[in-house]
XYZ file of N, CA, C and O in Angstrom:
316
model
N -4.812 1.118 -2.223
C -3.949 0.049 -1.819
C -2.655 0.679 -1.315
O -2.084 1.532 -1.947
N -2.236 0.236 -0.164
C -1.012 0.741 0.464
C -0.267 -0.401 1.108
O -0.810 -1.486 1.304
N 0.971 -0.136 1.451
C 1.776 -1.134 2.156
C 2.551 -0.406 3.248
O 2.976 0.724 3.056
N 2.689 -1.080 4.381
C 3.416 -0.501 5.502
C 4.614 -1.382 5.822
O 4.501 -2.606 5.859
N 5.751 -0.749 6.056
C 6.970 -1.438 6.451
C 7.613 -0.630 7.563
O 8.215 0.423 7.321
N 7.424 -1.111 8.793
C 7.941 -0.356 9.935
C 7.228 0.979 10.056
O 6.014 1.042 10.075
N 8.009 2.049 10.086
C 7.397 3.370 10.219
C 6.965 3.956 8.873
O 6.322 5.005 8.829
N 7.286 3.291 7.778
C 6.968 3.805 6.444
C 5.661 3.253 5.904
O 5.385 2.069 6.073
N 4.905 4.082 5.250
C 3.673 3.659 4.589
C 3.661 4.261 3.190
O 3.814 5.471 3.036
N 3.491 3.415 2.188
C 3.447 3.863 0.801
C 2.051 3.594 0.245
O 1.545 2.482 0.318
N 1.436 4.650 -0.304
C 0.117 4.546 -0.935
C 0.302 4.433 -2.446
O 0.886 5.330 -3.059
N -0.239 3.379 -3.028
C -0.189 3.199 -4.473
C -1.511 3.654 -5.105
O -1.557 4.028 -6.260
N -2.590 3.593 -4.336
C -3.913 4.058 -4.739
C -4.513 4.754 -3.541
O -4.396 4.265 -2.414
N -5.110 5.916 -3.774
C -5.812 6.600 -2.676
C -7.264 6.808 -3.095
O -7.609 6.772 -4.265
N -8.110 6.982 -2.080
C -9.537 7.171 -2.314
C -10.073 8.265 -1.408
O -9.642 8.381 -0.263
N -10.987 9.052 -1.943
C -11.693 10.034 -1.135
C -12.975 9.385 -0.656
O -13.626 8.657 -1.407
N -13.331 9.629 0.580
C -14.573 9.099 1.150
C -14.687 7.599 0.953
O -15.646 7.114 0.375
N -13.699 6.868 1.415
C -13.680 5.409 1.304
C -14.934 4.814 1.880
O -15.403 5.272 2.890
N -15.574 3.829 1.312
C -15.218 3.073 0.115
C -15.927 3.547 -1.148
O -15.705 3.012 -2.215
N -16.786 4.563 -1.040
C -17.611 4.947 -2.191
C -17.028 6.047 -3.055
O -17.529 6.296 -4.149
N -16.016 6.735 -2.594
C -15.481 7.864 -3.324
C -14.597 7.459 -4.488
O -14.247 6.278 -4.634
N -14.220 8.417 -5.319
C -13.349 8.101 -6.451
C -11.936 7.726 -5.970
O -11.489 8.160 -4.929
N -11.274 6.886 -6.748
C -9.909 6.476 -6.416
C -8.945 7.106 -7.399
O -9.306 7.467 -8.504
N -7.707 7.236 -6.943
C -6.640 7.759 -7.790
C -5.441 6.825 -7.688
O -4.946 6.563 -6.600
N -5.005 6.294 -8.823
C -3.824 5.430 -8.858
C -2.611 6.307 -9.109
O -2.601 7.148 -9.990
N -1.545 6.088 -8.322
C -0.360 6.921 -8.406
C 0.742 6.187 -9.173
O 1.085 5.059 -8.831
N 1.278 6.830 -10.200
C 2.403 6.224 -10.924
C 3.627 6.179 -10.039
O 4.461 5.280 -10.138
N 3.768 7.158 -9.157
C 4.798 7.160 -8.119
C 4.053 7.157 -6.792
O 3.216 8.028 -6.562
N 4.282 6.173 -5.934
C 3.498 6.094 -4.696
C 3.751 7.291 -3.775
O 4.782 7.955 -3.866
N 2.787 7.549 -2.915
C 2.955 8.546 -1.876
C 3.592 7.853 -0.677
O 3.191 6.760 -0.312
N 4.579 8.491 -0.056
C 5.333 7.880 1.041
C 5.250 8.754 2.277
O 5.483 9.958 2.217
N 4.917 8.111 3.414
C 4.776 8.835 4.670
C 5.559 8.137 5.770
O 5.627 6.911 5.826
N 6.136 8.948 6.674
C 6.799 8.459 7.877
C 5.762 8.559 9.004
O 5.459 9.638 9.498
N 5.190 7.417 9.403
C 4.111 7.414 10.378
C 4.575 7.802 11.781
O 3.752 8.209 12.600
N 5.855 7.714 12.059
C 6.364 8.112 13.386
C 6.326 9.625 13.550
O 5.969 10.119 14.608
N 6.692 10.354 12.531
C 6.750 11.813 12.617
C 5.522 12.485 11.999
O 5.285 13.658 12.235
N 4.755 11.729 11.187
C 3.611 12.299 10.473
C 2.455 11.300 10.485
O 2.075 10.761 9.439
N 1.843 11.038 11.648
C 0.784 10.031 11.705
C -0.461 10.406 10.910
O -1.251 9.517 10.561
N -0.645 11.665 10.602
C -1.820 12.092 9.800
C -1.556 11.983 8.301
O -2.429 12.288 7.501
N -0.356 11.585 7.945
C 0.017 11.382 6.534
C -0.216 12.658 5.714
O -0.886 12.654 4.694
N 0.394 13.738 6.170
C 0.224 15.038 5.510
C 1.415 15.441 4.646
O 1.262 16.237 3.735
N 2.611 14.900 4.926
C 3.809 15.301 4.185
C 4.360 14.131 3.385
O 4.944 13.200 3.918
N 4.162 14.172 2.069
C 4.624 13.123 1.169
C 6.133 13.245 1.008
O 6.640 14.254 0.540
N 6.875 12.186 1.378
C 8.339 12.201 1.342
C 8.919 11.421 0.165
O 10.096 11.072 0.181
N 8.121 11.162 -0.843
C 8.546 10.275 -1.933
C 9.817 10.758 -2.645
O 10.648 9.949 -3.021
N 10.002 12.052 -2.787
C 11.175 12.552 -3.510
C 12.363 12.793 -2.585
O 13.465 13.092 -3.050
N 12.170 12.638 -1.274
C 13.250 12.804 -0.311
C 13.802 11.441 0.117
O 15.002 11.276 0.284
N 12.939 10.469 0.276
C 13.309 9.129 0.766
C 13.098 8.093 -0.338
O 12.313 7.187 -0.224
N 13.844 8.217 -1.413
C 13.628 7.352 -2.579
C 13.932 5.880 -2.283
O 13.309 5.004 -2.871
N 14.901 5.587 -1.406
C 15.238 4.194 -1.132
C 14.060 3.476 -0.487
O 13.782 2.311 -0.804
N 13.325 4.148 0.388
C 12.158 3.541 1.017
C 11.074 3.228 -0.021
O 10.345 2.262 0.110
N 10.973 4.071 -1.051
C 10.004 3.816 -2.129
C 10.400 2.575 -2.907
O 9.559 1.745 -3.244
N 11.688 2.399 -3.157
C 12.173 1.188 -3.843
C 11.821 -0.043 -3.017
O 11.310 -1.041 -3.536
N 12.041 0.036 -1.709
C 11.708 -1.079 -0.819
C 10.217 -1.369 -0.835
O 9.799 -2.531 -0.886
N 9.385 -0.325 -0.776
C 7.926 -0.510 -0.789
C 7.475 -1.133 -2.088
O 6.609 -2.022 -2.093
N 8.036 -0.699 -3.209
C 7.695 -1.299 -4.500
C 8.048 -2.775 -4.535
O 7.279 -3.594 -5.050
N 9.199 -3.129 -3.994
C 9.618 -4.526 -3.960
C 8.658 -5.348 -3.085
O 8.228 -6.445 -3.472
N 8.275 -4.832 -1.920
C 7.338 -5.524 -1.047
C 5.996 -5.719 -1.736
O 5.387 -6.785 -1.647
N 5.516 -4.689 -2.429
C 4.233 -4.766 -3.103
C 4.283 -5.795 -4.238
O 3.376 -6.606 -4.396
N 5.352 -5.779 -5.028
C 5.477 -6.761 -6.117
C 5.495 -8.178 -5.573
O 4.840 -9.072 -6.112
N 6.233 -8.391 -4.493
C 6.275 -9.743 -3.881
C 4.901 -10.153 -3.359
O 4.491 -11.301 -3.525
N 4.198 -9.228 -2.736
C 2.863 -9.517 -2.215
C 1.900 -9.887 -3.336
O 1.169 -10.867 -3.254
N 1.890 -9.112 -4.402
C 0.995 -9.389 -5.532
C 1.340 -10.714 -6.203
O 0.455 -11.432 -6.650
N 2.630 -11.048 -6.268
C 3.039 -12.340 -6.846
C 2.536 -13.494 -5.988
O 2.103 -14.527 -6.512
N 2.569 -13.344 -4.657
C 2.054 -14.377 -3.765
C 0.549 -14.547 -3.916
O 0.045 -15.664 -3.896
N -0.161 -13.448 -4.070
C -1.611 -13.541 -4.282
C -1.913 -14.267 -5.588
O -2.819 -15.098 -5.645
N -1.144 -13.982 -6.619
C -1.357 -14.658 -7.902
C -1.033 -16.150 -7.780
O -1.720 -16.997 -8.330
N 0.030 -16.459 -7.032
C 0.456 -17.838 -6.865
C -0.500 -18.637 -5.982
O -0.766 -19.818 -6.240
N -1.031 -18.002 -4.945
C -1.942 -18.645 -4.007
C -3.218 -17.816 -3.883
O -3.397 -17.096 -2.897
N -4.119 -17.884 -4.854
C -5.328 -17.057 -4.817
C -6.258 -17.472 -3.665
O -6.184 -18.602 -3.168
N -7.101 -16.550 -3.262
C -8.085 -16.837 -2.214
C -9.040 -17.911 -2.687
O -9.415 -17.964 -3.854
N -9.431 -18.767 -1.749
C -10.426 -19.790 -2.055
C -11.812 -19.158 -2.059
O -12.071 -18.245 -1.286
N -12.678 -19.646 -2.908
C -14.069 -19.254 -2.870
C -14.781 -20.209 -1.935
O -14.837 -21.413 -2.186
N -15.265 -19.667 -0.829
C -15.894 -20.500 0.184
C -17.340 -20.753 -0.177
O -18.063 -19.844 -0.565
N -17.758 -21.972 -0.056
C -19.131 -22.363 -0.326
C -19.929 -22.332 0.991
O -19.408 -22.753 2.023
N -21.159 -21.848 0.959
C -21.967 -21.869 2.183
C -22.260 -23.305 2.591
O -22.323 -24.198 1.738
N -22.415 -23.550 3.909
C -22.696 -24.924 4.344
C -24.060 -25.410 3.843
O -24.997 -24.620 3.698
N -24.131 -26.680 3.544
C -25.390 -27.278 3.080
C -26.153 -27.758 4.306
O -25.647 -28.490 5.124
N -27.380 -27.304 4.414
C -28.222 -27.689 5.572
C -29.155 -28.811 5.197
O -29.681 -29.006 4.230
């Protein structure tokens, strides 16, 4: 699970060989500047701490909205 805000992308969970590979949940998210590092190779989490705070806030708000307005379970049409 990740969130993108402008040029910043924060990974809270990463997976190898998506979707079947093992996942790793990060206590501190990984942060990448997609403008200068589109391959997401240099984690900037300890250099750009304010962006991590912003990403955490966006993720918390997003999860709260999902809890408040859960997805509907769609029923197949009756023939």
